[in-house]
XYZ file of N, CA and C in Angstrom:
663
model
N -40.731 -3.923 -19.470
C -40.444 -4.239 -18.072
C -39.701 -3.066 -17.444
N -40.190 -2.615 -16.324
C -39.550 -1.484 -15.666
C -38.357 -1.957 -14.844
N -37.368 -1.088 -14.730
C -36.169 -1.381 -13.944
C -36.280 -0.661 -12.610
N -36.123 -1.422 -11.533
C -36.216 -0.822 -10.202
C -35.067 0.160 -9.994
N -35.389 1.325 -9.511
C -34.371 2.333 -9.268
C -33.827 2.206 -7.849
N -32.511 2.441 -7.720
C -31.897 2.425 -6.403
C -32.348 3.658 -5.619
N -32.636 3.489 -4.331
C -33.001 4.664 -3.531
C -31.821 5.615 -3.431
N -32.078 6.910 -3.353
C -30.976 7.877 -3.248
C -30.202 7.673 -1.948
N -28.918 7.987 -2.016
C -28.069 7.876 -0.827
C -28.465 8.919 0.209
N -28.446 8.525 1.472
C -28.623 9.473 2.550
C -27.317 10.198 2.832
N -27.365 11.173 3.735
C -26.160 11.965 4.012
C -25.045 11.102 4.579
N -25.393 10.102 5.399
C -24.360 9.250 5.990
C -23.644 8.450 4.908
N -24.420 7.872 3.992
C -23.810 7.090 2.918
C -22.941 7.959 2.028
N -23.386 9.203 1.784
C -22.588 10.106 0.948
C -21.257 10.440 1.620
N -21.293 10.686 2.934
C -20.054 10.975 3.659
C -19.119 9.771 3.648
N -19.687 8.590 3.865
C -18.866 7.379 3.856
C -18.261 7.141 2.482
N -19.049 7.381 1.448
C -18.537 7.202 0.093
C -17.397 8.177 -0.186
N -17.571 9.425 0.238
C -16.521 10.422 0.015
C -15.252 10.047 0.772
N -15.410 9.608 2.015
C -14.244 9.210 2.804
C -13.543 8.010 2.171
N -14.313 6.988 1.808
C -13.717 5.798 1.210
C -13.033 6.089 -0.107
N -13.641 6.942 -0.923
C -13.050 7.303 -2.210
C -11.751 8.072 -2.016
N -11.728 8.965 -1.040
C -10.524 9.756 -0.782
C -9.395 8.893 -0.219
N -9.731 7.932 0.620
C -8.705 7.037 1.151
C -8.084 6.218 0.025
N -8.920 5.790 -0.919
C -8.418 4.995 -2.042
C -7.558 5.820 -2.989
N -7.935 7.080 -3.205
C -7.214 7.925 -4.170
C -7.405 9.388 -3.779
N -6.596 9.896 -2.840
C -6.787 11.259 -2.333
C -6.704 12.313 -3.433
N -7.658 13.262 -3.392
C -7.697 14.326 -4.396
C -8.103 15.630 -3.718
N -7.580 16.730 -4.242
C -7.993 18.051 -3.800
C -7.641 18.349 -2.354
N -8.223 19.417 -1.802
C -7.916 19.828 -0.425
C -8.232 18.748 0.612
N -9.356 18.037 0.437
C -9.697 16.986 1.397
C -8.676 15.854 1.338
N -8.244 15.509 0.136
C -7.218 14.479 0.001
C -5.924 14.875 0.682
N -5.573 16.153 0.580
C -4.358 16.640 1.241
C -4.470 16.509 2.754
N -5.649 16.813 3.291
C -5.862 16.691 4.733
C -5.762 15.231 5.165
N -6.354 14.327 4.401
C -6.283 12.901 4.729
C -4.835 12.424 4.716
N -4.057 12.905 3.749
C -2.651 12.529 3.695
C -1.888 12.960 4.929
N -2.222 14.152 5.450
C -1.491 14.700 6.595
C -2.005 14.176 7.932
N -3.196 13.570 7.934
C -3.764 13.088 9.195
C -3.846 11.565 9.213
N -4.767 11.008 8.433
C -4.974 9.556 8.435
C -3.706 8.818 8.040
N -3.084 9.225 6.928
C -1.934 8.491 6.405
C -0.647 8.772 7.177
N -0.483 9.992 7.661
C 0.772 10.348 8.336
C 0.744 9.974 9.811
N -0.284 10.420 10.524
C -0.328 10.157 11.962
C -1.110 8.890 12.294
N -2.256 8.711 11.671
C -3.096 7.573 12.013
C -2.462 6.225 11.703
N -1.748 6.135 10.594
C -1.147 4.865 10.186
C 0.255 4.646 10.746
N 0.812 5.641 11.427
C 2.219 5.584 11.830
C 2.582 4.361 12.669
N 1.832 4.029 13.730
C 2.237 2.873 14.541
C 2.276 1.571 13.740
N 1.277 1.362 12.891
C 1.252 0.129 12.102
C 2.385 0.114 11.086
N 2.614 1.228 10.422
C 3.696 1.293 9.436
C 5.048 1.013 10.083
N 5.260 1.546 11.284
C 6.515 1.300 11.996
C 6.664 -0.174 12.336
N 5.577 -0.806 12.717
C 5.630 -2.240 13.015
C 5.980 -3.040 11.766
N 5.358 -2.710 10.631
C 5.685 -3.412 9.384
C 7.169 -3.265 9.071
N 7.711 -2.080 9.261
C 9.132 -1.857 9.003
C 9.999 -2.817 9.814
N 9.573 -3.145 11.016
C 10.346 -4.049 11.868
C 10.351 -5.482 11.341
N 9.433 -5.806 10.449
C 9.362 -7.162 9.901
C 10.254 -7.339 8.673
N 10.866 -6.264 8.196
C 11.591 -6.293 6.930
C 13.073 -6.564 7.140
N 13.598 -7.465 6.320
C 15.027 -7.778 6.337
C 15.694 -6.975 5.225
N 16.280 -5.849 5.602
C 16.877 -4.942 4.626
C 18.390 -4.908 4.776
N 19.071 -4.816 3.649
C 20.514 -4.650 3.637
C 20.837 -3.189 3.298
N 22.019 -2.710 3.673
C 22.351 -1.305 3.403
C 22.259 -0.914 1.933
N 22.471 -1.887 1.029
C 22.457 -1.577 -0.407
C 21.198 -2.063 -1.113
N 20.146 -2.364 -0.364
C 18.911 -2.870 -0.974
C 18.245 -1.823 -1.858
N 17.630 -2.315 -2.915
C 16.781 -1.489 -3.771
C 15.335 -1.810 -3.414
N 14.582 -0.769 -3.036
C 13.255 -0.971 -2.470
C 12.221 -0.150 -3.230
N 11.078 -0.767 -3.489
C 9.930 -0.092 -4.103
C 8.770 -0.120 -3.121
N 8.151 1.034 -2.884
C 6.898 1.070 -2.140
C 5.784 1.493 -3.076
N 4.770 0.641 -3.209
C 3.614 0.973 -4.040
C 2.506 1.498 -3.135
N 1.815 2.552 -3.609
C 0.848 3.221 -2.757
C 1.560 3.915 -1.614
N 2.580 4.696 -1.961
C 3.475 5.271 -0.942
C 2.848 6.404 -0.152
N 1.692 6.922 -0.582
C 1.033 7.980 0.170
C 1.923 9.199 0.347
N 1.900 9.816 1.529
C 2.650 11.058 1.740
C 4.143 10.856 1.972
N 4.622 9.617 1.875
C 6.064 9.390 1.880
C 6.711 9.148 3.223
N 5.924 8.918 4.261
C 6.498 8.693 5.588
C 7.328 7.412 5.606
N 6.778 6.338 5.052
C 7.505 5.069 5.035
C 8.708 5.134 4.103
N 8.621 5.917 3.044
C 9.777 6.089 2.160
C 10.966 6.637 2.939
N 10.710 7.588 3.828
C 11.776 8.159 4.646
C 12.421 7.082 5.518
N 11.578 6.265 6.142
C 12.093 5.211 7.014
C 12.875 4.167 6.224
N 12.380 3.833 5.036
C 13.086 2.873 4.190
C 14.445 3.417 3.772
N 14.484 4.677 3.377
C 15.742 5.282 2.936
C 16.781 5.271 4.051
N 16.332 5.462 5.287
C 17.264 5.442 6.415
C 17.848 4.052 6.636
N 17.086 3.019 6.252
C 17.546 1.643 6.435
C 18.466 1.169 5.317
N 18.465 1.862 4.182
C 19.289 1.426 3.039
C 20.178 2.586 2.585
N 21.139 3.006 3.397
C 21.937 4.195 3.087
C 22.751 4.078 1.807
N 23.061 2.852 1.391
C 23.820 2.646 0.160
C 22.931 2.134 -0.974
N 21.638 2.063 -0.721
C 20.710 1.533 -1.713
C 19.912 2.621 -2.400
N 18.717 2.256 -2.840
C 17.864 3.202 -3.563
C 16.413 2.865 -3.252
N 15.597 3.906 -3.086
C 14.191 3.742 -2.742
C 13.338 4.459 -3.778
N 12.279 3.778 -4.217
C 11.339 4.353 -5.182
C 9.930 4.243 -4.608
N 9.170 5.318 -4.680
C 7.777 5.304 -4.283
C 6.880 5.575 -5.474
N 5.774 4.851 -5.543
C 4.787 5.040 -6.608
C 3.421 5.231 -5.970
N 2.680 6.226 -6.434
C 1.315 6.434 -5.977
C 0.507 7.014 -7.133
N -0.761 6.635 -7.215
C -1.594 7.134 -8.316
C -2.178 8.511 -8.032
N -2.054 8.982 -6.794
C -2.617 10.279 -6.422
C -1.587 11.386 -6.584
N -1.839 12.372 -7.452
C -0.913 13.505 -7.560
C -0.737 14.251 -6.241
N -1.784 14.288 -5.423
C -1.702 14.959 -4.126
C -0.692 14.251 -3.225
N -0.737 12.911 -3.210
C 0.198 12.154 -2.376
C 1.618 12.234 -2.921
N 1.755 12.204 -4.226
C 3.088 12.320 -4.832
C 3.721 13.655 -4.448
N 2.925 14.731 -4.486
C 3.444 16.053 -4.118
C 3.880 16.086 -2.655
N 3.063 15.494 -1.760
C 3.437 15.471 -0.347
C 4.697 14.641 -0.125
N 4.790 13.488 -0.798
C 5.966 12.626 -0.638
C 7.225 13.310 -1.159
N 7.099 14.036 -2.258
C 8.272 14.742 -2.796
C 8.710 15.876 -1.879
N 7.751 16.574 -1.294
C 8.123 17.638 -0.353
C 8.817 17.044 0.872
N 8.254 15.965 1.378
C 8.838 15.343 2.571
C 10.233 14.790 2.284
N 10.451 14.300 1.078
C 11.720 13.663 0.747
C 12.624 14.487 -0.141
N 12.456 15.811 -0.131
C 13.191 16.625 -1.100
C 14.709 16.498 -0.945
N 15.218 16.358 0.276
C 16.669 16.208 0.450
C 17.146 14.887 -0.143
N 16.375 13.833 0.059
C 16.724 12.526 -0.502
C 16.615 12.530 -2.019
N 15.630 13.253 -2.536
C 15.488 13.374 -3.991
C 16.697 14.081 -4.591
N 17.118 15.158 -3.960
C 18.277 15.901 -4.461
C 19.540 15.038 -4.431
N 19.637 14.179 -3.426
C 20.817 13.321 -3.292
C 20.773 12.117 -4.226
N 19.643 11.916 -4.918
C 19.517 10.770 -5.809
C 19.252 9.461 -5.095
N 18.903 9.532 -3.820
C 18.650 8.341 -3.010
C 17.193 7.890 -3.096
N 16.322 8.769 -3.587
C 14.885 8.528 -3.609
C 14.288 9.020 -4.915
N 13.304 8.278 -5.417
C 12.453 8.714 -6.527
C 11.005 8.563 -6.091
N 10.153 9.480 -6.494
C 8.719 9.376 -6.241
C 8.002 9.610 -7.559
N 7.237 8.613 -7.988
C 6.598 8.649 -9.299
C 5.088 8.554 -9.166
N 4.380 9.247 -10.044
C 2.936 9.075 -10.150
C 2.674 7.921 -11.102
N 1.905 6.950 -10.653
C 1.642 5.808 -11.515
C 0.777 4.773 -10.828
N 0.467 3.736 -11.569
C -0.429 2.684 -11.111
C 0.351 1.430 -10.744
N -0.073 0.795 -9.670
C 0.530 -0.479 -9.285
C 0.335 -1.524 -10.370
N -0.739 -1.393 -11.123
C -1.043 -2.374 -12.161
C -0.205 -2.180 -13.418
N 0.528 -1.077 -13.527
C 1.345 -0.817 -14.726
C 2.664 -0.180 -14.298
N 3.510 -0.950 -13.650
C 4.767 -0.421 -13.116
C 5.786 -0.208 -14.227
N 6.418 0.961 -14.281
C 7.347 1.290 -15.371
C 8.785 0.869 -15.070
N 8.960 -0.382 -14.629
C 10.290 -0.845 -14.252
C 10.622 -2.147 -14.976
N 11.912 -2.352 -15.202
C 12.369 -3.586 -15.832
C 12.214 -4.760 -14.868
N 12.228 -5.956 -15.416
C 12.193 -7.155 -14.587
C 13.366 -7.142 -13.605
N 13.149 -7.720 -12.428
C 14.214 -7.918 -11.437
C 14.900 -6.611 -11.030
N 14.117 -5.545 -10.875
C 14.682 -4.235 -10.528
C 14.881 -4.030 -9.028
N 14.181 -4.806 -8.189
C 14.170 -4.506 -6.759
C 14.428 -5.750 -5.906
N 14.942 -5.477 -4.695
C 15.135 -6.527 -3.694
C 13.904 -6.693 -2.811
N 13.119 -5.639 -2.698
C 11.940 -5.661 -1.838
C 10.875 -4.749 -2.411
N 9.631 -5.216 -2.379
C 8.476 -4.385 -2.708
C 7.584 -4.333 -1.470
N 7.221 -3.135 -1.060
C 6.395 -2.923 0.127
C 5.049 -2.352 -0.301
N 3.972 -2.890 0.269
C 2.619 -2.394 -0.014
C 1.829 -2.417 1.292
N 1.584 -1.255 1.866
C 0.901 -1.163 3.156
C -0.462 -0.498 2.970
N -1.497 -1.188 3.402
C -2.873 -0.673 3.330
C -3.302 -0.352 1.897
N -2.839 -1.117 0.933
C -3.281 -0.894 -0.447
C -3.909 -2.134 -1.072
N -3.708 -3.287 -0.461
C -4.301 -4.531 -0.960
C -5.804 -4.387 -1.164
N -6.462 -3.625 -0.301
C -7.920 -3.492 -0.320
C -8.455 -2.889 -1.619
N -7.608 -2.143 -2.319
C -8.068 -1.367 -3.472
C -7.696 -2.010 -4.812
N -7.060 -3.170 -4.784
C -6.677 -3.833 -6.031
C -7.862 -4.616 -6.592
N -8.323 -4.295 -7.797
C -9.463 -5.017 -8.373
C -9.192 -6.509 -8.539
N -7.954 -6.854 -8.887
C -7.557 -8.252 -9.062
C -6.244 -8.442 -8.318
N -6.329 -8.864 -7.072
C -5.138 -8.924 -6.217
C -4.095 -9.897 -6.748
N -4.523 -11.034 -7.274
C -3.557 -12.013 -7.777
C -2.801 -11.444 -8.971
N -3.514 -10.783 -9.873
C -2.853 -10.185 -11.042
C -1.862 -9.106 -10.609
N -2.245 -8.282 -9.642
C -1.345 -7.221 -9.184
C -0.126 -7.798 -8.482
N -0.328 -8.790 -7.635
C 0.801 -9.428 -6.959
C 1.746 -10.085 -7.956
N 1.197 -10.622 -9.024
C 2.037 -11.210 -10.073
C 2.888 -10.138 -10.742
N 2.307 -8.966 -10.961
C 3.067 -7.859 -11.564
C 4.147 -7.346 -10.613
N 3.865 -7.359 -9.334
C 4.896 -6.981 -8.367
C 6.035 -8.002 -8.366
N 5.702 -9.255 -8.507
C 6.733 -10.306 -8.527
C 7.665 -10.133 -9.714
N 7.146 -9.623 -10.820
C 7.971 -9.417 -12.018
C 9.142 -8.487 -11.747
N 8.941 -7.462 -10.931
C 10.007 -6.476 -10.724
C 10.952 -6.864 -9.589
N 10.731 -8.025 -8.970
C 11.614 -8.512 -7.919
C 12.714 -9.388 -8.503
N 13.911 -9.231 -7.987
C 14.994 -10.143 -8.366
C 14.715 -11.511 -7.744
N 15.376 -12.542 -8.228
C 15.254 -13.861 -7.627
C 15.732 -13.804 -6.176
N 14.907 -14.260 -5.273
C 15.207 -14.165 -3.849
C 14.669 -12.909 -3.199
N 14.188 -11.961 -4.006
C 13.585 -10.747 -3.463
C 12.234 -11.040 -2.838
N 11.747 -10.107 -2.034
C 10.514 -10.351 -1.292
C 9.503 -9.224 -1.466
N 8.245 -9.597 -1.319
C 7.158 -8.628 -1.231
C 6.657 -8.634 0.205
N 6.311 -7.458 0.720
C 5.752 -7.315 2.062
C 4.413 -6.606 1.956
N 3.359 -7.281 2.393
C 2.003 -6.740 2.319
C 1.518 -6.460 3.734
N 1.341 -5.188 4.077
C 0.795 -4.818 5.376
C -0.707 -4.593 5.263
N -1.473 -5.213 6.159
C -2.935 -5.124 6.032
C -3.603 -5.396 7.370
N -4.858 -4.988 7.462
C -5.711 -5.372 8.580
C -6.886 -6.165 8.025
N -7.415 -7.043 8.848
C -8.589 -7.816 8.443
C -9.869 -7.069 8.801
N -10.928 -7.453 8.140
C -12.178 -6.706 8.256
C -12.672 -6.622 9.692
N -12.557 -7.721 10.439
C -13.101 -7.712 11.799
C -12.293 -6.852 12.765
N -11.086 -6.429 12.353
C -10.255 -5.583 13.217
C -10.259 -4.123 12.790
N -10.827 -3.816 11.638
C -10.834 -2.442 11.134
C -11.874 -1.607 11.877
N -11.629 -0.300 12.023
C -12.641 0.568 12.634
C -13.964 0.475 11.872
N -15.051 0.611 12.592
C -16.373 0.474 11.975
C -16.577 1.469 10.839
N -16.071 2.698 11.011
C -16.254 3.690 9.954
C -15.504 3.265 8.695
N -14.342 2.641 8.866
C -13.596 2.160 7.705
C -14.340 1.028 7.026
N -14.854 0.092 7.807
C -15.632 -1.001 7.229
C -16.809 -0.460 6.424
N -17.532 0.480 7.007
C -18.713 1.029 6.335
C -18.334 1.784 5.069
N -17.264 2.588 5.142
C -16.833 3.358 3.974
C -16.392 2.436 2.850
N -15.677 1.379 3.180
C -15.223 0.445 2.156
C -16.391 -0.331 1.567
N -17.372 -0.671 2.396
C -18.558 -1.358 1.878
C -19.278 -0.496 0.842
N -19.366 0.805 1.111
C -20.063 1.716 0.201
C -19.307 1.871 -1.111
N -17.958 1.912 -1.040
C -17.159 2.186 -2.242
C -16.730 0.928 -2.981
N -16.924 -0.242 -2.379
C -16.550 -1.480 -3.059
C -15.148 -1.965 -2.771
N -14.391 -1.245 -1.919
C -13.071 -1.739 -1.513
C -13.266 -2.964 -0.619
N -12.242 -3.822 -0.569
C -12.392 -5.084 0.144
C -11.295 -5.239 1.196
N -11.684 -5.207 2.453
C -10.743 -5.518 3.521
C -10.457 -7.017 3.506
N -9.265 -7.395 3.958
C -8.886 -8.803 3.953
C -9.811 -9.604 4.869
N -10.127 -10.810 4.437
C -10.995 -11.678 5.229
C -10.208 -12.328 6.360
N -8.985 -12.777 6.052
C -8.153 -13.459 7.038
C -6.706 -13.436 6.570
N -5.742 -13.622 7.485
C -4.343 -13.725 7.057
C -4.112 -14.915 6.145
N -4.851 -15.990 6.384
C -4.714 -17.170 5.529
C -5.137 -16.868 4.099
N -6.161 -16.036 3.943
C -6.618 -15.675 2.597
C -5.554 -14.882 1.855
N -4.846 -14.001 2.552
C -3.785 -13.222 1.909
C -2.611 -14.129 1.552
N -2.279 -15.073 2.421
C -1.228 -16.041 2.102
C -1.594 -16.843 0.856
N -2.861 -17.192 0.723
C -3.319 -17.921 -0.468
C -3.164 -17.068 -1.725
N -3.427 -15.764 -1.613
C -3.241 -14.870 -2.761
C -1.782 -14.867 -3.211
N -0.868 -14.795 -2.248
C 0.557 -14.803 -2.582
C 0.952 -16.111 -3.260
N 0.448 -17.205 -2.748
C 0.766 -18.498 -3.359
C 0.216 -18.570 -4.779
N -0.998 -18.103 -4.986
C -1.600 -18.126 -6.321
C -0.847 -17.231 -7.294
N -0.184 -16.188 -6.778
C 0.590 -15.274 -7.623
C 2.013 -15.771 -7.870
N 2.353 -16.946 -7.339
C 3.641 -17.551 -7.649
C 4.745 -17.336 -6.645
N 4.421 -16.803 -5.473
C 5.451 -16.579 -4.457
C 5.729 -17.861 -3.680
N 6.928 -17.932 -3.096
C 7.318 -19.057 -2.258
C 7.722 -18.538 -0.877
N 8.027 -19.469 0.040
C 8.481 -19.114 1.386
C 7.574 -18.041 2.002
N 6.284 -18.320 1.980
C 5.280 -17.354 2.444
C 5.121 -17.447 3.958
N 5.056 -16.300 4.590
C 4.814 -16.246 6.030
C 4.011 -15.015 6.388
N 3.260 -15.105 7.480
C 2.437 -13.980 7.933
C 2.708 -13.734 9.413
N 3.036 -12.496 9.758
C 3.246 -12.094 11.151
C 2.079 -11.241 11.615
N 1.767 -11.325 12.905
C 0.681 -10.540 13.497
C 1.242 -9.580 14.534
N 0.666 -8.376 14.585
C 1.077 -7.428 15.626
C 0.256 -7.579 16.902
N -0.667 -8.545 16.898
C -1.486 -8.790 18.070
C -2.675 -7.873 18.217
N -2.863 -6.974 17.258
C -3.972 -6.016 17.327
C -4.778 -6.006 16.033
N -4.781 -7.119 15.329
C -5.548 -7.217 14.093
C -4.807 -6.797 12.853
N -3.525 -6.447 12.988
C -2.709 -6.074 11.833
C -1.748 -7.191 11.475
N -1.434 -7.285 10.188
C -0.584 -8.378 9.711
C 0.412 -7.874 8.677
N 1.513 -8.613 8.561
C 2.473 -8.402 7.483
C 2.725 -9.750 6.831
N 2.349 -9.867 5.571
C 2.563 -11.096 4.811
C 3.789 -10.924 3.928
N 4.682 -11.903 3.969
C 5.899 -11.881 3.171
C 5.893 -13.048 2.197
N 6.317 -12.783 0.977
C 6.462 -13.824 -0.029
C 7.724 -13.594 -0.824
N 8.330 -14.672 -1.289
C 9.610 -14.579 -1.996
C 9.451 -14.897 -3.474
N 10.223 -14.198 -4.274
C 10.292 -14.467 -5.710
C 11.330 -15.564 -5.935
N 10.867 -16.695 -6.465
C 11.791 -17.781 -6.778
C 12.187 -18.605 -5.573
């Protein structure tokens, strides 16, 4: 029995695949450009809005997973002058950009930036008061399992903040690129709230920025 072969990708599909792959895990010169444009300038308004949804204390310990070029790490550090901020990203290109951007904070011991996977966090249980994840939910193969691992590193009463957009609000090029690469945009805010509940979080709430963006909060314990 013969196996039907997939037709070769056209130039548009190849470009979309390259864009989607780079957004998920920036690499090389193109990844560096995406970090300085899409992640730094393009995401700035939404990231700032998510920051406004966070209840931070001056001494909070905060982890950002998928920290990208470190823009949000800077904002978090400013909000917790007596605390500590850690960023984790699987892309060496993004880790390098975040370390350059935060070099003064790194020298002061106020910030750490680590290369690593959200699925295998190198931290003890109950290490943080808050875990932030903006625009990374789409790339988790098993969102419930990953959210459960994030809950492990939260102290009792600590919170996770998930910033995301739903598929119907995402730019068409983003939708197409994610379709080609297999990434999954959120279906609805209710679906993300259900993921948090399935991962064991309590006191779940979702805020909307009125433009298709959301911040879902869940509490440990």
